[in-house]
Amino acid sequence: MLKIQGLKASIDGQPILNGIDLEIGRGEVHAIMGPNGSGKSTLSNVIAGREDYEIESGSLEFEGTDLMELAPEERAHLGLFLSFQYPVEIPGVSVTNFVKTAINQHRKAKGLEPMEAKDMLRLMREKMELLGMDKGFLSRSLNEGFSGGEKKRNEIFQMALLEPKLAILDETDSGLDIDALRIVAEGVNALRSPERSILVITHYQRLLEYIQPDFIHVLHKGRIVKSGDKGLALELEKRGYDWLKEKEAEV
Amino acid sequence: MSMDSLKDRLQSSFIVFENELKEETRSPLHSIRRQAMKRFEAQGFPSVKLEDWKYTNLKPIVKGDYTVFADREQGLEFSEIKRFFLNELDTYKIVFVDGRYSSWLSSTTHQNYDICTFSAGLRRHRSVIDAYFSKAAWGERSLVALNTAFAREGAFVRIPAGKVVEKPIEVMHISTGSIGDSMNQPRGLIVLEEGAEATLIERHQNLGNARVLTNSVTEVFAGAGSHFHYLKIQNDSPTTALIDHTSIVQERDSRVDVGTFVFGGRFVRNELEFKLEGPGANAGMIGLSLVDADQFVDHHTGVDHVAPHCQSDELYKGVYDGKSQGVFNGRIMVRPGAQKTNAFQQNHNVLLGEKATVDTKPQLEIFADDVKCSHGCTIGQLDEDALFYLRSRGIPAHEAQALLLYAFGEEIIAKVPLPELRQRLSRLMARKLNVDFELSL
């Protein structure tokens, strides 16, 4: 589904990704772990199409389509979704209005008419229930004054509505207490299906207890230095990231 | 044509005007007109050398072959102008076509209160007009003087003490273009006696491609405890220029809110002057400009805090695309006796076009020591993080930008009193931003 080969990217002349190779198959759940500054968020932003990065070399394909030349909205229309580490606060745009616009723009890209208002409302209610959100949430300004937990829940709410083929969860666990983490993880698990792939990006092993990945990759200095199954997470939990430095010294 | 040619034409038109007025020229009102004409003759059109006109060049605007008086009435069906009205609501309507009152298109009243025309006011309420005319907007400014000299027609609203006008009043100035390029000078007078309440919506619309220059003056007198909502929708065609002067005098505990929404028009100059004469008076100003191409929008506001314990709140926002140009000048004067004044002013701008410019200037003159005054202005671009966030959800760049701009303007629209009008403004914004979905919900 997603195929990344030799991806190198930099920002302001500073190299951040130094040759990423990663392949995610349909229905698979992958996790990328790594210390701060290893390039985790850059990778997710580059996949989603953020324009601040300079792509030096490599390829990025989604279901055989070259993503490099596509705008962020076009990538979204193909079925990519990024749950932001820091969802942006947008005063004056209500959650309803935002979600309605997003859904209808997806439909427009598929040549469909806008969704009927009552169908839209029913869909929103259904997904809110899934995530244990209250009704007042819909009329609030997007992320404005939301707690950390509300912001992340809102991301998963959008994911549930847009039904992406590949969802990237960028540090979805950061800033969440254990209850919020559980609710968010349950929401994600409810969306797991043989058709949907998920890429979890995280610093800690904690989230992976709830969202169990099929594969784990360790990112360090813009490179995947180790891949394995979920046992690798426990190893990282025990050993921390210091062994990476030793490994680096060996090289 | 030189700048003087319109002035020359106005001078000769004044003689024609006086001939038409006949014995009316002996009235005290006409001596005010004459004095005003002298002032205009002496001062002429304001030039960029004047501090108040530093960024606002009238020269290309007054250069033109404008017809000053329409010689005949233009027949117009309501269906041709229906789209400019708030059709969801029952409203009073005062409609002018090429500067002349159209009773056919209007819906006025003299029951309980007078919602009619300046000319009808002169016939029925001479004493009211003599008491108020030219008392708020005096002829110091040459364009106000020019309007005063030709004052004959416009909206006249008089609400007696304690009366509340339940229906909004719509004042519509239509130009048909059938008389070629034309100059209009409507003169409005609005008097709210003690405790009276009213809401008025004003528009100027040019139906054709002819050039239209409007030099409008409105005087508002808000009696003790009265409440007036005044909303100006300026969404005219690209061949129009509007100079709109409003002077408001407020008595004790009165409240006047003025909203100015600019989407269209080639050239717009708004002058909004408040004089807070009675303690406890409250003045509210909101403004939203959304312009592009080579549009020019100037907001000059002034609040004169004369009495103590008054409040003024001002929030203007602007979005400038293309090579459009914006000017904001907010003057706040706090006189020595005006203790316990609260005066707040904010002006925020988004520059979208690389060639768009904004000149913003707060001007505070404070002569009392126990006051709270604040002002702030910003000029910036749209938030890139927010744009990326929206685009990552499948909302294309153009639509994402429109959503953010709507959010920027929404704070102003939310303050508009009528839901139907808020809806209308949202739609005007969506149209201006060229998106095919509703921006509000």
mmCIF file of C-alpha atoms in Angstrom, chain B residues 57-366:
data_model
loop_
_atom_site.group_PDB
_atom_site.id
_atom_site.type_symbol
_atom_site.label_atom_id
_atom_site.label_comp_id
_atom_site.label_asym_id
_atom_site.label_seq_id
_atom_site.Cartn_x
_atom_site.Cartn_y
_atom_site.Cartn_z
ATOM 1 C CA ASN B 57 -6.325 60.065 -3.494
ATOM 2 C CA LEU B 58 -9.614 61.494 -4.753
ATOM 3 C CA LYS B 59 -8.132 62.921 -7.926
ATOM 4 C CA PRO B 60 -8.900 59.987 -10.234
ATOM 5 C CA ILE B 61 -12.329 59.665 -8.645
ATOM 6 C CA VAL B 62 -13.557 63.214 -9.165
ATOM 7 C CA LYS B 63 -12.153 63.254 -12.658
ATOM 8 C CA GLY B 64 -15.175 62.349 -14.713
ATOM 9 C CA ASP B 65 -18.179 63.575 -16.577
ATOM 10 C CA TYR B 66 -20.760 63.059 -13.860
ATOM 11 C CA THR B 67 -24.384 64.057 -14.190
ATOM 12 C CA VAL B 68 -25.213 65.855 -10.962
ATOM 13 C CA PHE B 69 -29.019 65.731 -11.165
ATOM 14 C CA ALA B 70 -31.116 63.044 -12.763
ATOM 15 C CA ASP B 71 -33.615 64.890 -14.931
ATOM 16 C CA ARG B 72 -36.199 62.148 -15.020
ATOM 17 C CA GLU B 73 -37.409 59.284 -12.914
ATOM 18 C CA GLN B 74 -36.319 55.821 -13.935
ATOM 19 C CA GLY B 75 -38.938 53.113 -13.968
ATOM 20 C CA LEU B 76 -37.710 50.028 -12.152
ATOM 21 C CA GLU B 77 -39.491 46.859 -11.141
ATOM 22 C CA PHE B 78 -38.963 45.461 -7.653
ATOM 23 C CA SER B 79 -37.904 42.140 -9.189
ATOM 24 C CA GLU B 80 -34.850 43.900 -10.658
ATOM 25 C CA ILE B 81 -33.560 44.888 -7.231
ATOM 26 C CA LYS B 82 -35.158 42.258 -5.001
ATOM 27 C CA ARG B 83 -31.838 40.481 -4.454
ATOM 28 C CA PHE B 84 -30.453 43.436 -2.505
ATOM 29 C CA PHE B 85 -33.155 43.247 0.167
ATOM 30 C CA LEU B 86 -33.560 40.977 3.175
ATOM 31 C CA ASN B 87 -36.478 39.129 1.646
ATOM 32 C CA GLU B 88 -36.777 36.681 4.530
ATOM 33 C CA LEU B 89 -37.974 39.547 6.728
ATOM 34 C CA ASP B 90 -40.770 42.069 6.621
ATOM 35 C CA THR B 91 -38.986 45.422 6.504
ATOM 36 C CA TYR B 92 -39.621 49.107 5.950
ATOM 37 C CA LYS B 93 -38.024 50.179 2.706
ATOM 38 C CA ILE B 94 -36.833 53.598 1.627
ATOM 39 C CA VAL B 95 -35.660 53.305 -1.965
ATOM 40 C CA PHE B 96 -33.989 55.919 -4.139
ATOM 41 C CA VAL B 97 -33.354 55.490 -7.831
ATOM 42 C CA ASP B 98 -30.718 57.759 -9.344
ATOM 43 C CA GLY B 99 -31.072 60.056 -6.354
ATOM 44 C CA ARG B 100 -34.857 60.313 -6.566
ATOM 45 C CA TYR B 101 -37.285 58.733 -4.152
ATOM 46 C CA SER B 102 -39.281 55.835 -5.546
ATOM 47 C CA SER B 103 -42.562 55.488 -3.675
ATOM 48 C CA TRP B 104 -43.391 52.523 -5.941
ATOM 49 C CA LEU B 105 -40.490 50.492 -4.557
ATOM 50 C CA SER B 106 -40.688 51.765 -0.998
ATOM 51 C CA SER B 107 -42.621 50.812 2.075
ATOM 52 C CA THR B 108 -42.669 53.715 4.518
ATOM 53 C CA THR B 109 -44.794 54.810 7.450
ATOM 54 C CA HIS B 110 -45.962 57.817 9.429
ATOM 55 C CA GLN B 111 -47.813 55.794 12.050
ATOM 56 C CA ASN B 112 -46.237 55.786 15.511
ATOM 57 C CA TYR B 113 -43.005 56.981 13.940
ATOM 58 C CA ASP B 114 -41.783 58.470 10.691
ATOM 59 C CA ILE B 115 -39.810 56.281 8.330
ATOM 60 C CA CYS B 116 -39.781 58.237 5.121
ATOM 61 C CA THR B 117 -37.663 60.659 3.121
ATOM 62 C CA PHE B 118 -35.821 63.862 3.848
ATOM 63 C CA SER B 119 -38.171 65.722 1.477
ATOM 64 C CA ALA B 120 -41.233 64.309 3.265
ATOM 65 C CA GLY B 121 -39.591 65.255 6.559
ATOM 66 C CA LEU B 122 -39.223 68.819 5.291
ATOM 67 C CA ARG B 123 -42.945 68.958 4.494
ATOM 68 C CA ARG B 124 -44.215 67.300 7.665
ATOM 69 C CA HIS B 125 -41.579 67.930 10.316
ATOM 70 C CA ARG B 126 -39.871 71.144 9.397
ATOM 71 C CA SER B 127 -39.137 71.914 13.052
ATOM 72 C CA VAL B 128 -37.402 68.556 13.563
ATOM 73 C CA ILE B 129 -35.202 69.145 10.557
ATOM 74 C CA ASP B 130 -34.441 72.718 11.609
ATOM 75 C CA ALA B 131 -33.526 71.464 15.071
ATOM 76 C CA TYR B 132 -31.140 68.754 13.888
ATOM 77 C CA PHE B 133 -29.996 69.387 10.337
ATOM 78 C CA SER B 134 -26.269 70.024 10.077
ATOM 79 C CA LYS B 135 -25.876 70.006 13.857
ATOM 80 C CA ALA B 136 -23.869 66.775 13.992
ATOM 81 C CA ALA B 137 -22.064 66.867 10.669
ATOM 82 C CA TRP B 138 -20.982 70.412 10.400
ATOM 83 C CA GLY B 139 -19.489 71.793 7.299
ATOM 84 C CA GLU B 140 -15.842 71.816 8.322
ATOM 85 C CA ARG B 141 -15.050 69.033 5.901
ATOM 86 C CA SER B 142 -15.401 70.157 2.345
ATOM 87 C CA LEU B 143 -17.201 67.005 1.185
ATOM 88 C CA VAL B 144 -19.672 67.208 4.051
ATOM 89 C CA ALA B 145 -20.151 70.851 3.122
ATOM 90 C CA LEU B 146 -20.753 69.856 -0.493
ATOM 91 C CA ASN B 147 -23.394 67.349 0.550
ATOM 92 C CA THR B 148 -24.969 69.893 2.877
ATOM 93 C CA ALA B 149 -25.162 72.430 0.053
ATOM 94 C CA PHE B 150 -27.192 70.009 -2.049
ATOM 95 C CA ALA B 151 -29.127 68.403 0.797
ATOM 96 C CA ARG B 152 -32.570 67.640 -0.520
ATOM 97 C CA GLU B 153 -33.204 63.912 -0.465
ATOM 98 C CA GLY B 154 -32.305 60.872 1.566
ATOM 99 C CA ALA B 155 -33.682 58.835 4.423
ATOM 100 C CA PHE B 156 -35.563 60.511 7.247
ATOM 101 C CA VAL B 157 -36.281 58.506 10.362
ATOM 102 C CA ARG B 158 -37.815 59.945 13.489
ATOM 103 C CA ILE B 159 -38.736 57.671 16.360
ATOM 104 C CA PRO B 160 -40.644 59.370 19.212
ATOM 105 C CA ALA B 161 -39.838 58.670 22.845
ATOM 106 C CA GLY B 162 -40.290 55.105 24.000
ATOM 107 C CA LYS B 163 -41.186 53.687 20.574
ATOM 108 C CA VAL B 164 -39.509 50.569 19.294
ATOM 109 C CA VAL B 165 -39.447 49.939 15.552
ATOM 110 C CA GLU B 166 -40.031 46.202 15.349
ATOM 111 C CA LYS B 167 -39.192 45.831 11.663
ATOM 112 C CA PRO B 168 -35.729 46.621 10.309
ATOM 113 C CA ILE B 169 -35.507 49.620 8.005
ATOM 114 C CA GLU B 170 -33.774 49.084 4.668
ATOM 115 C CA VAL B 171 -32.419 52.134 2.871
ATOM 116 C CA MET B 172 -31.454 51.420 -0.711
ATOM 117 C CA HIS B 173 -29.752 53.795 -3.131
ATOM 118 C CA ILE B 174 -29.977 52.421 -6.655
ATOM 119 C CA SER B 175 -28.159 53.800 -9.676
ATOM 120 C CA THR B 176 -29.492 52.602 -13.010
ATOM 121 C CA GLY B 177 -26.695 53.914 -15.204
ATOM 122 C CA SER B 178 -29.302 55.048 -17.728
ATOM 123 C CA ILE B 179 -28.300 58.671 -17.193
ATOM 124 C CA GLY B 180 -24.618 57.904 -17.817
ATOM 125 C CA ASP B 181 -21.977 58.572 -15.200
ATOM 126 C CA SER B 182 -23.643 60.186 -12.230
ATOM 127 C CA MET B 183 -23.014 61.729 -8.862
ATOM 128 C CA ASN B 184 -25.392 61.138 -5.959
ATOM 129 C CA GLN B 185 -25.498 63.059 -2.709
ATOM 130 C CA PRO B 186 -28.020 61.502 -0.362
ATOM 131 C CA ARG B 187 -28.574 63.183 2.967
ATOM 132 C CA GLY B 188 -29.924 61.128 5.823
ATOM 133 C CA LEU B 189 -31.303 62.293 9.139
ATOM 134 C CA ILE B 190 -32.099 59.879 11.922
ATOM 135 C CA VAL B 191 -33.543 61.054 15.202
ATOM 136 C CA LEU B 192 -34.256 58.673 18.067
ATOM 137 C CA GLU B 193 -35.950 60.298 20.996
ATOM 138 C CA GLU B 194 -35.605 59.087 24.572
ATOM 139 C CA GLY B 195 -35.710 55.290 24.846
ATOM 140 C CA ALA B 196 -36.471 54.733 21.141
ATOM 141 C CA GLU B 197 -35.054 51.726 19.303
ATOM 142 C CA ALA B 198 -34.462 50.982 15.625
ATOM 143 C CA THR B 199 -32.300 48.975 13.239
ATOM 144 C CA LEU B 200 -31.345 50.314 9.832
ATOM 145 C CA ILE B 201 -29.571 48.609 6.940
ATOM 146 C CA GLU B 202 -28.126 50.721 4.169
ATOM 147 C CA ARG B 203 -26.872 49.795 0.711
ATOM 148 C CA HIS B 204 -25.784 51.546 -2.472
ATOM 149 C CA GLN B 205 -26.115 49.517 -5.655
ATOM 150 C CA ASN B 206 -25.165 50.372 -9.192
ATOM 151 C CA LEU B 207 -27.083 48.256 -11.682
ATOM 152 C CA GLY B 208 -25.131 49.241 -14.778
ATOM 153 C CA ASN B 209 -21.580 49.783 -15.921
ATOM 154 C CA ALA B 210 -21.655 53.566 -15.687
ATOM 155 C CA ARG B 211 -19.442 55.280 -13.171
ATOM 156 C CA VAL B 212 -21.202 56.368 -10.008
ATOM 157 C CA LEU B 213 -19.782 58.711 -7.415
ATOM 158 C CA THR B 214 -21.748 58.917 -4.183
ATOM 159 C CA ASN B 215 -21.039 61.528 -1.558
ATOM 160 C CA SER B 216 -23.342 60.539 1.277
ATOM 161 C CA VAL B 217 -23.860 62.177 4.653
ATOM 162 C CA THR B 218 -26.018 60.845 7.468
ATOM 163 C CA GLU B 219 -26.636 62.458 10.830
ATOM 164 C CA VAL B 220 -27.822 60.397 13.770
ATOM 165 C CA PHE B 221 -29.141 61.776 17.040
ATOM 166 C CA ALA B 222 -29.557 59.183 19.751
ATOM 167 C CA GLY B 223 -31.621 60.481 22.677
ATOM 168 C CA ALA B 224 -31.220 59.331 26.271
ATOM 169 C CA GLY B 225 -31.453 55.567 26.649
ATOM 170 C CA SER B 226 -32.141 55.024 22.955
ATOM 171 C CA HIS B 227 -30.657 52.152 20.988
ATOM 172 C CA PHE B 228 -29.755 52.278 17.313
ATOM 173 C CA HIS B 229 -28.255 49.596 15.125
ATOM 174 C CA TYR B 230 -26.863 50.857 11.859
ATOM 175 C CA LEU B 231 -25.518 48.401 9.300
ATOM 176 C CA LYS B 232 -23.850 49.393 6.087
ATOM 177 C CA ILE B 233 -23.398 46.784 3.370
ATOM 178 C CA GLN B 234 -21.010 48.098 0.762
ATOM 179 C CA ASN B 235 -20.904 45.599 -2.044
ATOM 180 C CA ASP B 236 -21.200 47.755 -5.117
ATOM 181 C CA SER B 237 -19.920 47.222 -8.645
ATOM 182 C CA PRO B 238 -16.315 47.905 -9.763
ATOM 183 C CA THR B 239 -17.244 51.229 -11.382
ATOM 184 C CA THR B 240 -18.467 52.898 -8.222
ATOM 185 C CA ALA B 241 -16.926 55.210 -5.683
ATOM 186 C CA LEU B 242 -18.539 55.819 -2.315
ATOM 187 C CA ILE B 243 -17.682 58.497 0.178
ATOM 188 C CA ASP B 244 -19.830 57.892 3.215
ATOM 189 C CA HIS B 245 -19.819 60.272 6.146
ATOM 190 C CA THR B 246 -21.797 59.501 9.286
ATOM 191 C CA SER B 247 -21.934 61.742 12.322
ATOM 192 C CA ILE B 248 -23.571 60.470 15.471
ATOM 193 C CA VAL B 249 -24.418 62.404 18.616
ATOM 194 C CA GLN B 250 -25.307 60.378 21.692
ATOM 195 C CA GLU B 251 -27.116 61.422 24.833
ATOM 196 C CA ARG B 252 -27.057 59.834 28.264
ATOM 197 C CA ASP B 253 -27.129 55.999 28.379
ATOM 198 C CA SER B 254 -27.797 55.668 24.663
ATOM 199 C CA ARG B 255 -26.287 52.890 22.637
ATOM 200 C CA VAL B 256 -25.373 53.073 18.956
ATOM 201 C CA ASP B 257 -23.756 50.208 17.078
ATOM 202 C CA VAL B 258 -22.486 50.701 13.565
ATOM 203 C CA GLY B 259 -21.320 47.832 11.366
ATOM 204 C CA THR B 260 -19.611 48.473 8.050
ATOM 205 C CA PHE B 261 -19.137 45.579 5.641
ATOM 206 C CA VAL B 262 -17.135 46.198 2.500
ATOM 207 C CA PHE B 263 -16.968 43.579 -0.231
ATOM 208 C CA GLY B 264 -17.386 45.556 -3.430
ATOM 209 C CA GLY B 265 -16.855 48.954 -5.009
ATOM 210 C CA ARG B 266 -13.798 50.416 -6.670
ATOM 211 C CA PHE B 267 -13.264 53.117 -4.056
ATOM 212 C CA VAL B 268 -14.755 53.358 -0.588
ATOM 213 C CA ARG B 269 -14.103 56.021 1.992
ATOM 214 C CA ASN B 270 -15.979 55.704 5.269
ATOM 215 C CA GLU B 271 -15.963 58.450 7.841
ATOM 216 C CA LEU B 272 -17.674 57.532 11.077
ATOM 217 C CA GLU B 273 -17.779 60.133 13.820
ATOM 218 C CA PHE B 274 -19.232 59.696 17.277
ATOM 219 C CA LYS B 275 -19.763 62.404 19.822
ATOM 220 C CA LEU B 276 -20.621 61.047 23.266
ATOM 221 C CA GLU B 277 -22.303 63.966 24.967
ATOM 222 C CA GLY B 278 -24.204 62.250 27.783
ATOM 223 C CA PRO B 279 -22.756 60.096 30.565
ATOM 224 C CA GLY B 280 -23.178 56.351 30.135
ATOM 225 C CA ALA B 281 -23.350 56.512 26.344
ATOM 226 C CA ASN B 282 -22.033 53.463 24.555
ATOM 227 C CA ALA B 283 -20.649 53.466 21.014
ATOM 228 C CA GLY B 284 -19.902 50.250 19.153
ATOM 229 C CA MET B 285 -18.122 49.995 15.832
ATOM 230 C CA ILE B 286 -17.444 46.861 13.857
ATOM 231 C CA GLY B 287 -16.047 46.614 10.368
ATOM 232 C CA LEU B 288 -15.129 43.900 7.929
ATOM 233 C CA SER B 289 -13.485 44.557 4.585
ATOM 234 C CA LEU B 290 -12.880 41.762 2.117
ATOM 235 C CA VAL B 291 -11.429 43.201 -1.045
ATOM 236 C CA ASP B 292 -9.281 42.259 -4.006
ATOM 237 C CA ALA B 293 -8.128 43.410 -7.460
ATOM 238 C CA ASP B 294 -7.595 47.188 -7.427
ATOM 239 C CA GLN B 295 -10.188 47.986 -4.763
ATOM 240 C CA PHE B 296 -9.508 50.761 -2.291
ATOM 241 C CA VAL B 297 -11.092 50.896 1.171
ATOM 242 C CA ASP B 298 -10.575 53.594 3.759
ATOM 243 C CA HIS B 299 -12.096 53.577 7.237
ATOM 244 C CA HIS B 300 -11.697 56.790 9.166
ATOM 245 C CA THR B 301 -13.324 56.610 12.567
ATOM 246 C CA GLY B 302 -13.481 59.141 15.352
ATOM 247 C CA VAL B 303 -14.900 59.017 18.838
ATOM 248 C CA ASP B 304 -15.168 62.211 20.805
ATOM 249 C CA HIS B 305 -15.571 61.369 24.482
ATOM 250 C CA VAL B 306 -17.098 64.546 25.870
ATOM 251 C CA ALA B 307 -19.039 63.177 28.860
ATOM 252 C CA PRO B 308 -17.706 60.940 31.649
ATOM 253 C CA HIS B 309 -18.571 57.236 32.115
ATOM 254 C CA CYS B 310 -18.899 56.517 28.409
ATOM 255 C CA GLN B 311 -17.638 53.534 26.509
ATOM 256 C CA SER B 312 -16.494 53.026 22.939
ATOM 257 C CA ASP B 313 -15.568 49.680 21.416
ATOM 258 C CA GLU B 314 -14.104 49.347 18.002
ATOM 259 C CA LEU B 315 -13.129 46.234 16.068
ATOM 260 C CA TYR B 316 -12.229 46.400 12.383
ATOM 261 C CA LYS B 317 -10.843 43.566 10.322
ATOM 262 C CA GLY B 318 -9.673 43.524 6.738
ATOM 263 C CA VAL B 319 -8.588 40.992 4.140
ATOM 264 C CA TYR B 320 -6.704 42.397 1.179
ATOM 265 C CA ASP B 321 -6.040 40.345 -1.939
ATOM 266 C CA GLY B 322 -4.675 41.306 -5.358
ATOM 267 C CA LYS B 323 -3.277 44.810 -5.315
ATOM 268 C CA SER B 324 -6.034 46.196 -3.146
ATOM 269 C CA GLN B 325 -5.332 48.931 -0.681
ATOM 270 C CA GLY B 326 -6.643 49.525 2.801
ATOM 271 C CA VAL B 327 -6.515 52.478 5.155
ATOM 272 C CA PHE B 328 -7.592 52.509 8.777
ATOM 273 C CA ASN B 329 -7.411 55.586 10.933
ATOM 274 C CA GLY B 330 -8.991 55.441 14.360
ATOM 275 C CA ARG B 331 -9.086 58.635 16.361
ATOM 276 C CA ILE B 332 -10.135 58.627 19.993
ATOM 277 C CA MET B 333 -10.433 61.931 21.780
ATOM 278 C CA VAL B 334 -10.991 61.984 25.542
ATOM 279 C CA ARG B 335 -11.866 65.490 26.703
ATOM 280 C CA PRO B 336 -10.740 66.822 30.085
ATOM 281 C CA GLY B 337 -14.132 66.197 31.731
ATOM 282 C CA ALA B 338 -14.541 62.685 30.372
ATOM 283 C CA GLN B 339 -13.334 60.738 33.416
ATOM 284 C CA LYS B 340 -14.009 56.998 33.689
ATOM 285 C CA THR B 341 -13.938 56.664 29.929
ATOM 286 C CA ASN B 342 -13.431 53.187 28.496
ATOM 287 C CA ALA B 343 -12.192 53.268 24.922
ATOM 288 C CA PHE B 344 -11.011 50.203 23.052
ATOM 289 C CA GLN B 345 -9.849 49.924 19.490
ATOM 290 C CA GLN B 346 -8.602 46.965 17.458
ATOM 291 C CA ASN B 347 -7.670 46.732 13.789
ATOM 292 C CA HIS B 348 -6.517 43.417 12.340
ATOM 293 C CA ASN B 349 -5.554 42.782 8.753
ATOM 294 C CA VAL B 350 -4.611 39.865 6.552
ATOM 295 C CA LEU B 351 -2.628 40.582 3.424
ATOM 296 C CA LEU B 352 -3.172 37.902 0.801
ATOM 297 C CA GLY B 353 -1.933 39.672 -2.310
ATOM 298 C CA GLU B 354 1.770 40.344 -2.646
ATOM 299 C CA LYS B 355 0.938 43.811 -3.933
ATOM 300 C CA ALA B 356 -1.801 44.537 -1.405
ATOM 301 C CA THR B 357 -1.116 47.221 1.201
ATOM 302 C CA VAL B 358 -2.640 48.492 4.421
ATOM 303 C CA ASP B 359 -1.917 51.687 6.283
ATOM 304 C CA THR B 360 -3.260 51.588 9.814
ATOM 305 C CA LYS B 361 -3.020 54.338 12.357
ATOM 306 C CA PRO B 362 -4.471 54.672 15.839
ATOM 307 C CA GLN B 363 -4.721 58.248 16.992
ATOM 308 C CA LEU B 364 -5.355 58.698 20.695
ATOM 309 C CA GLU B 365 -5.695 62.106 22.280
ATOM 310 C CA ILE B 366 -6.351 61.773 25.979
#
